[in-house]
PDB file of C-alpha atoms in Angstrom:
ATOM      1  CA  UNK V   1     -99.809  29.195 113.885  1.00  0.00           C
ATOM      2  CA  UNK V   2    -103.074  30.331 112.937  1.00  0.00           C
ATOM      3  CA  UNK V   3    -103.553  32.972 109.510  1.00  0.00           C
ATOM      4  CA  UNK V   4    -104.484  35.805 109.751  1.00  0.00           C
ATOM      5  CA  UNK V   5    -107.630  37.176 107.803  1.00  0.00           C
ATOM      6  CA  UNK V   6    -106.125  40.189 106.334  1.00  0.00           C
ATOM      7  CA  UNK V   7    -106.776  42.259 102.764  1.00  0.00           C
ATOM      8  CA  UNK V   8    -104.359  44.277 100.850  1.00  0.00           C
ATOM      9  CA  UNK V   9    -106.696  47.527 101.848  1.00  0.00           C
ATOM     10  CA  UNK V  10    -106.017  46.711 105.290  1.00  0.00           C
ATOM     11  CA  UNK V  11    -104.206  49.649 106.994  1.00  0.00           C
ATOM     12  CA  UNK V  12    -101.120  48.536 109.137  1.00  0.00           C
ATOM     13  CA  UNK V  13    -100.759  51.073 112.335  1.00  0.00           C
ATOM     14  CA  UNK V  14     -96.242  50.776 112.524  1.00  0.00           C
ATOM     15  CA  UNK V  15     -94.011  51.762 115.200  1.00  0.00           C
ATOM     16  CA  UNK V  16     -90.292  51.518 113.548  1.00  0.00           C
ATOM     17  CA  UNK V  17     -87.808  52.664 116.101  1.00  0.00           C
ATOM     18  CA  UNK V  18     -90.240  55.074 117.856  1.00  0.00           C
ATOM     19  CA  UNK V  19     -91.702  56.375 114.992  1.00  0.00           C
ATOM     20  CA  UNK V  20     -95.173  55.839 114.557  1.00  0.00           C
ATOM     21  CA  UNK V  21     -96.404  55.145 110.472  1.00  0.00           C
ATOM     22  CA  UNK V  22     -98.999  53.680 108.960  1.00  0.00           C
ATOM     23  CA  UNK V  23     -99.643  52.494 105.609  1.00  0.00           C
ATOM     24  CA  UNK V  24    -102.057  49.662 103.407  1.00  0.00           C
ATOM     25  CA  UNK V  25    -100.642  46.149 103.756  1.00  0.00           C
ATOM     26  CA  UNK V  26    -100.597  45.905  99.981  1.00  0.00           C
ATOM     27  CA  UNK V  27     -97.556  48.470 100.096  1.00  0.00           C
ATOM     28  CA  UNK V  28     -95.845  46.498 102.791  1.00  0.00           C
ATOM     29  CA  UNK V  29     -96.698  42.897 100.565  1.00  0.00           C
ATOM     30  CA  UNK V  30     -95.880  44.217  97.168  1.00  0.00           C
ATOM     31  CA  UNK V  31     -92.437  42.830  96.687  1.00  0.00           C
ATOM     32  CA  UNK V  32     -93.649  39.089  96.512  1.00  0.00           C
ATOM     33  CA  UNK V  33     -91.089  36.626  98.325  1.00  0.00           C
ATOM     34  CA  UNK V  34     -89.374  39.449 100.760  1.00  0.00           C
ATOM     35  CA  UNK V  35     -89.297  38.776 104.331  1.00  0.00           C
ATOM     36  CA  UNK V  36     -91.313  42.301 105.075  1.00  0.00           C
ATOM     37  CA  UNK V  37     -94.176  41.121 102.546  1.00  0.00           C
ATOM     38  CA  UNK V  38     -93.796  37.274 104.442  1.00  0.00           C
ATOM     39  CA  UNK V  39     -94.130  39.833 107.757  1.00  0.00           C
ATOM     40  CA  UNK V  40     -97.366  41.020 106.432  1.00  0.00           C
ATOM     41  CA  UNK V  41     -99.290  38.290 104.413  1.00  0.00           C
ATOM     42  CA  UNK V  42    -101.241  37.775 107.754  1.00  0.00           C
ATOM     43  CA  UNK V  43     -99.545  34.510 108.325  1.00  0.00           C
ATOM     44  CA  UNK V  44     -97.178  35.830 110.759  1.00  0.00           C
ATOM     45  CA  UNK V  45     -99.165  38.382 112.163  1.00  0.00           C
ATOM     46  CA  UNK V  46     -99.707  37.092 115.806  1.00  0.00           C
ATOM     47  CA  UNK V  47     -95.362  36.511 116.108  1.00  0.00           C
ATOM     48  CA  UNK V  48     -94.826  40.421 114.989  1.00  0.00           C
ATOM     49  CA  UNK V  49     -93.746  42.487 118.555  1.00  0.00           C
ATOM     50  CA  UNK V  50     -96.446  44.874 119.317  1.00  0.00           C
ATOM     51  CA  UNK V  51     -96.183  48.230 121.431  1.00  0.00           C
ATOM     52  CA  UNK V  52     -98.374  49.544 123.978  1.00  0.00           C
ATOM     53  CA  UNK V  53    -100.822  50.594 121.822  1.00  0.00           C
ATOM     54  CA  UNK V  54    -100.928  47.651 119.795  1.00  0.00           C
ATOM     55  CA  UNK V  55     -98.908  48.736 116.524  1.00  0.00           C
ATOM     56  CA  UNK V  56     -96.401  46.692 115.122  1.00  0.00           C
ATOM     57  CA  UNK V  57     -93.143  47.585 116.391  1.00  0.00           C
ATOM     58  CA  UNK V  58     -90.016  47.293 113.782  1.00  0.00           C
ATOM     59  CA  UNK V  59     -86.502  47.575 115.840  1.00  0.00           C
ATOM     60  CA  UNK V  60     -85.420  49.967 112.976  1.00  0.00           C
ATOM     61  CA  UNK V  61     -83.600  53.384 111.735  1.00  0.00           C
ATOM     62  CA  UNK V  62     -86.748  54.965 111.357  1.00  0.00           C
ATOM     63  CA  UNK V  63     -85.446  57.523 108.373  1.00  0.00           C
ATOM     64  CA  UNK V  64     -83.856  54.502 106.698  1.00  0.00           C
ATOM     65  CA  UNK V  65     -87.446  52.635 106.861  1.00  0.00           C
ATOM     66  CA  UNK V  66     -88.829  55.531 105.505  1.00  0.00           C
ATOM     67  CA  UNK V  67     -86.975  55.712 102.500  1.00  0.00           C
ATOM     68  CA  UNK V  68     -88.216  51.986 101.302  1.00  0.00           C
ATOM     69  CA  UNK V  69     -91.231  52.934 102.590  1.00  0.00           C
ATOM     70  CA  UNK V  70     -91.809  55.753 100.189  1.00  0.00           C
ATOM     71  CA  UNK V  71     -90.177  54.100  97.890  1.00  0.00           C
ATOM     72  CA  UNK V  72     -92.703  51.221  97.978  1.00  0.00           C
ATOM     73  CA  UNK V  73     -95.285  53.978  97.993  1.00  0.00           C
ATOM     74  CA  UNK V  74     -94.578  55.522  94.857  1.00  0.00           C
ATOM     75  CA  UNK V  75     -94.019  51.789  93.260  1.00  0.00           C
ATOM     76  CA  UNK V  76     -97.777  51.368  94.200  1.00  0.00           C
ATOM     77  CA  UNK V  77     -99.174  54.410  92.413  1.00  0.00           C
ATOM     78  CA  UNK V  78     -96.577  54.380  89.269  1.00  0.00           C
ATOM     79  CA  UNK V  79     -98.676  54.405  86.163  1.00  0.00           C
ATOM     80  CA  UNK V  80     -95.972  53.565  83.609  1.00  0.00           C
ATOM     81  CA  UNK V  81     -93.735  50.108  84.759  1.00  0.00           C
ATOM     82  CA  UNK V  82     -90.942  51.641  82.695  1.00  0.00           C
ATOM     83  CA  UNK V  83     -90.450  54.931  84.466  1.00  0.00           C
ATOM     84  CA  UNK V  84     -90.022  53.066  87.751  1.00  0.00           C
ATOM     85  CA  UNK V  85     -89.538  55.643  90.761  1.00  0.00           C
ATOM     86  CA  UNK V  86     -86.140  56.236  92.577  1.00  0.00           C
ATOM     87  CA  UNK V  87     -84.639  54.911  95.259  1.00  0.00           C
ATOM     88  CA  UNK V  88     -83.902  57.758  97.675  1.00  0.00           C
ATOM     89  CA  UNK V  89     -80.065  58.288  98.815  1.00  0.00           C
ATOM     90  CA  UNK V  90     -79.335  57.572 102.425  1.00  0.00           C
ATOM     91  CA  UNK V  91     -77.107  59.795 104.051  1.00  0.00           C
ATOM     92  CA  UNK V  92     -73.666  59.320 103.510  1.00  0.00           C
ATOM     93  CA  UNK V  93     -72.841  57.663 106.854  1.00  0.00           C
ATOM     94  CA  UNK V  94     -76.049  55.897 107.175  1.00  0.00           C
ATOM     95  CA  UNK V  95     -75.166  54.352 103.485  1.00  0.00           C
ATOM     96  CA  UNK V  96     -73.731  50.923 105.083  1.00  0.00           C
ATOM     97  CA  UNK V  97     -76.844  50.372 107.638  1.00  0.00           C
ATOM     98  CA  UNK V  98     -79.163  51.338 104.643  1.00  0.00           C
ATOM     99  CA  UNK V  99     -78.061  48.378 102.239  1.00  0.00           C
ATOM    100  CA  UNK V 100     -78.011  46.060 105.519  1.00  0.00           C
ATOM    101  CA  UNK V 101     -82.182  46.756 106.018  1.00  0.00           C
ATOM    102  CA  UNK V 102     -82.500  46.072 102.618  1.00  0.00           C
ATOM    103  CA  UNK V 103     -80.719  42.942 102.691  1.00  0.00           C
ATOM    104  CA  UNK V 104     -82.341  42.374 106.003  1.00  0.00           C
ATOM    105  CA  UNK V 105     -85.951  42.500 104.311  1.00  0.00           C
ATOM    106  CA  UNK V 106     -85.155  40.294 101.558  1.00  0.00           C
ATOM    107  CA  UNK V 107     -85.825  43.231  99.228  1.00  0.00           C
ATOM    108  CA  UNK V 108     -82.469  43.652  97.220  1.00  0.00           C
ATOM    109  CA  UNK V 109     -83.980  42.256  93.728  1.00  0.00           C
ATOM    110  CA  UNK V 110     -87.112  44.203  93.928  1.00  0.00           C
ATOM    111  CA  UNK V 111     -85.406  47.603  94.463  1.00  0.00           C
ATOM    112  CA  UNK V 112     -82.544  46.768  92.623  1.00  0.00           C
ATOM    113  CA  UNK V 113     -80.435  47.901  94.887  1.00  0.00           C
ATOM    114  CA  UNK V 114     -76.619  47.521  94.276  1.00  0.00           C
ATOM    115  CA  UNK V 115     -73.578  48.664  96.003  1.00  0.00           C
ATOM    116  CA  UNK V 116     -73.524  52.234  95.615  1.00  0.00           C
ATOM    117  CA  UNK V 117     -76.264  52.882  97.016  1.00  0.00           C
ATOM    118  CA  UNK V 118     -78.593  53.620  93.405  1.00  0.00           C
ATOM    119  CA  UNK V 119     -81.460  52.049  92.072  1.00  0.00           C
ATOM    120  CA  UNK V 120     -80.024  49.815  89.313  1.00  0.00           C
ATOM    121  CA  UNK V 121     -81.087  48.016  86.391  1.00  0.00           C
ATOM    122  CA  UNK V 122     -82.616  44.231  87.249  1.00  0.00           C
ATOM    123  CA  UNK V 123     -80.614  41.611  86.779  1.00  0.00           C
ATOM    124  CA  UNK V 124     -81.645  38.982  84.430  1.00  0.00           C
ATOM    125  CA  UNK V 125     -83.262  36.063  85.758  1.00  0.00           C
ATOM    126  CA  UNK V 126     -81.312  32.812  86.666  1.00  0.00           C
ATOM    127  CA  UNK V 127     -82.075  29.729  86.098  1.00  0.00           C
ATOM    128  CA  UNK V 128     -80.888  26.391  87.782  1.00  0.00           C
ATOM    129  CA  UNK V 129     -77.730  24.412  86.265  1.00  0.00           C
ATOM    130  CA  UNK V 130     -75.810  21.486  87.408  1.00  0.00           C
ATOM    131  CA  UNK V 131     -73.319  23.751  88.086  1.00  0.00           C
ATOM    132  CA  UNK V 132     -75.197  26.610  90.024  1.00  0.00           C
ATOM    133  CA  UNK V 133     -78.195  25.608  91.643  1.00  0.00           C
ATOM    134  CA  UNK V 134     -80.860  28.452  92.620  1.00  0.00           C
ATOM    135  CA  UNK V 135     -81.552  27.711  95.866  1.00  0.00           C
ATOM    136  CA  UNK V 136     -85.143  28.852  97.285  1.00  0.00           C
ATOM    137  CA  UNK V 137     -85.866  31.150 100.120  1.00  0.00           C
ATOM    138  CA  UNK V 138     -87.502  30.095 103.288  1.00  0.00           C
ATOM    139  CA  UNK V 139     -88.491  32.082 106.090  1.00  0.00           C
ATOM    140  CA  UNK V 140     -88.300  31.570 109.816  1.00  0.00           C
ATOM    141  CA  UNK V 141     -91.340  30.394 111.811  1.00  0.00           C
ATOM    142  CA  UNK V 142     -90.473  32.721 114.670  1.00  0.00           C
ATOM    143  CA  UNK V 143     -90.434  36.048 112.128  1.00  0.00           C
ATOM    144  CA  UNK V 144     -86.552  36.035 111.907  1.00  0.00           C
ATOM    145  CA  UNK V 145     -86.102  37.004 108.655  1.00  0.00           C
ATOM    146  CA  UNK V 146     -84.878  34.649 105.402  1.00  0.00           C
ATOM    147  CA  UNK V 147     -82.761  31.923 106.025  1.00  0.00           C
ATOM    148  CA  UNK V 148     -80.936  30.418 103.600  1.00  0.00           C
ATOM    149  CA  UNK V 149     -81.633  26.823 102.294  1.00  0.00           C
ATOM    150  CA  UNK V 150     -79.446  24.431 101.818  1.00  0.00           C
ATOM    151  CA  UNK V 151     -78.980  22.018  99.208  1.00  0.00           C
ATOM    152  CA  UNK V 152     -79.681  18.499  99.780  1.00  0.00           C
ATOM    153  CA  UNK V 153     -76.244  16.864  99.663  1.00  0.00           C
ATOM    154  CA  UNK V 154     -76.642  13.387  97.873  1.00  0.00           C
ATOM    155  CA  UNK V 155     -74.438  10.747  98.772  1.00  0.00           C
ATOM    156  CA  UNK V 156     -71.236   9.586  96.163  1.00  0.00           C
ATOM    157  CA  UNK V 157     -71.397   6.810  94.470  1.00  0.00           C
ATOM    158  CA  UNK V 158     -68.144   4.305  95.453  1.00  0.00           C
ATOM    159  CA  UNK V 159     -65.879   4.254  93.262  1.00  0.00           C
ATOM    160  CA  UNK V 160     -65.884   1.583  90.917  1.00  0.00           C
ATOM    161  CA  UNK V 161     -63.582  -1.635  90.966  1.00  0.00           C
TER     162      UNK V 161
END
């Protein structure tokens, strides 16, 4: 599979659910390690389903796609990294669906997004312990979103005579 020569000023012409958008790739790319910026690096850009008129067409809630998508907009012209923007509130019975896309797009860290449906505080980093491991996130070759990695099982030692 073949990259894509892309820039971040690039626009990117989007049908999601029948709604058409557009917007600069460096909005869609912004949130470094998410399957939508993966989507839109240019590496995948020839597996992405296209409509008839060539945009990229995203199988989702349109007004739910919309809200990260304005949310990533504002993110990209914030001035002060302290005052972050807001993540808008989905309607009430949309609020399930809503944290499904973001899980979906690998963005839960970078919006912060926890259960009820509020931008929250980050969480602190993690780091890897014998205990815990931090496992890393790979993505699909066919554009099917993260998939998680598992860790390489090593085999036991026999137990000594």
């Amino acid at each position: 599979m073949a990259r894509v020569l892309t820039a971040d000023t690039d626009l990117v012409y989007l049908n999601v659910g029948g709604t058409n958008l557009t917007t600069k790739r460096s909005t869609l790319t912004q949130a470094r390690g998410s399957t939508l910026a993966a989507w839109f690096s240019g590496r995948w850009e020839d597996c992405l389903d296209r409509d008839d008129q060539g945009r990229t067409f995203l199988d989702f809630d349109p007004d739910l796609f919309q809200l990260i998508l304005s949310f990533l907009r504002s993110c990209a012209i914030c001035s002060n990294p302290d005052a972050r923007p807001k993540l808008a509130r989905a309607d009430a019975s949309k609020q399930q669906a809503f944290k499904d896309l973001i899980k979906y797009l690998g963005l839960e860290d970078y919006l912060g997004y926890g259960c009820d449906n509020r931008l929250q505080p980050p969480s602190p980093p993690t780091f890897a312990t014998a205990t815990a491991p931090v496992l890393p996130r790979v993505y699909d070759p066919r554009c099917c979103g993260p998939l998680a990695v598992r860790e390489t099982q090593h085999p036991q030692e026999p137990p000594s005579q």
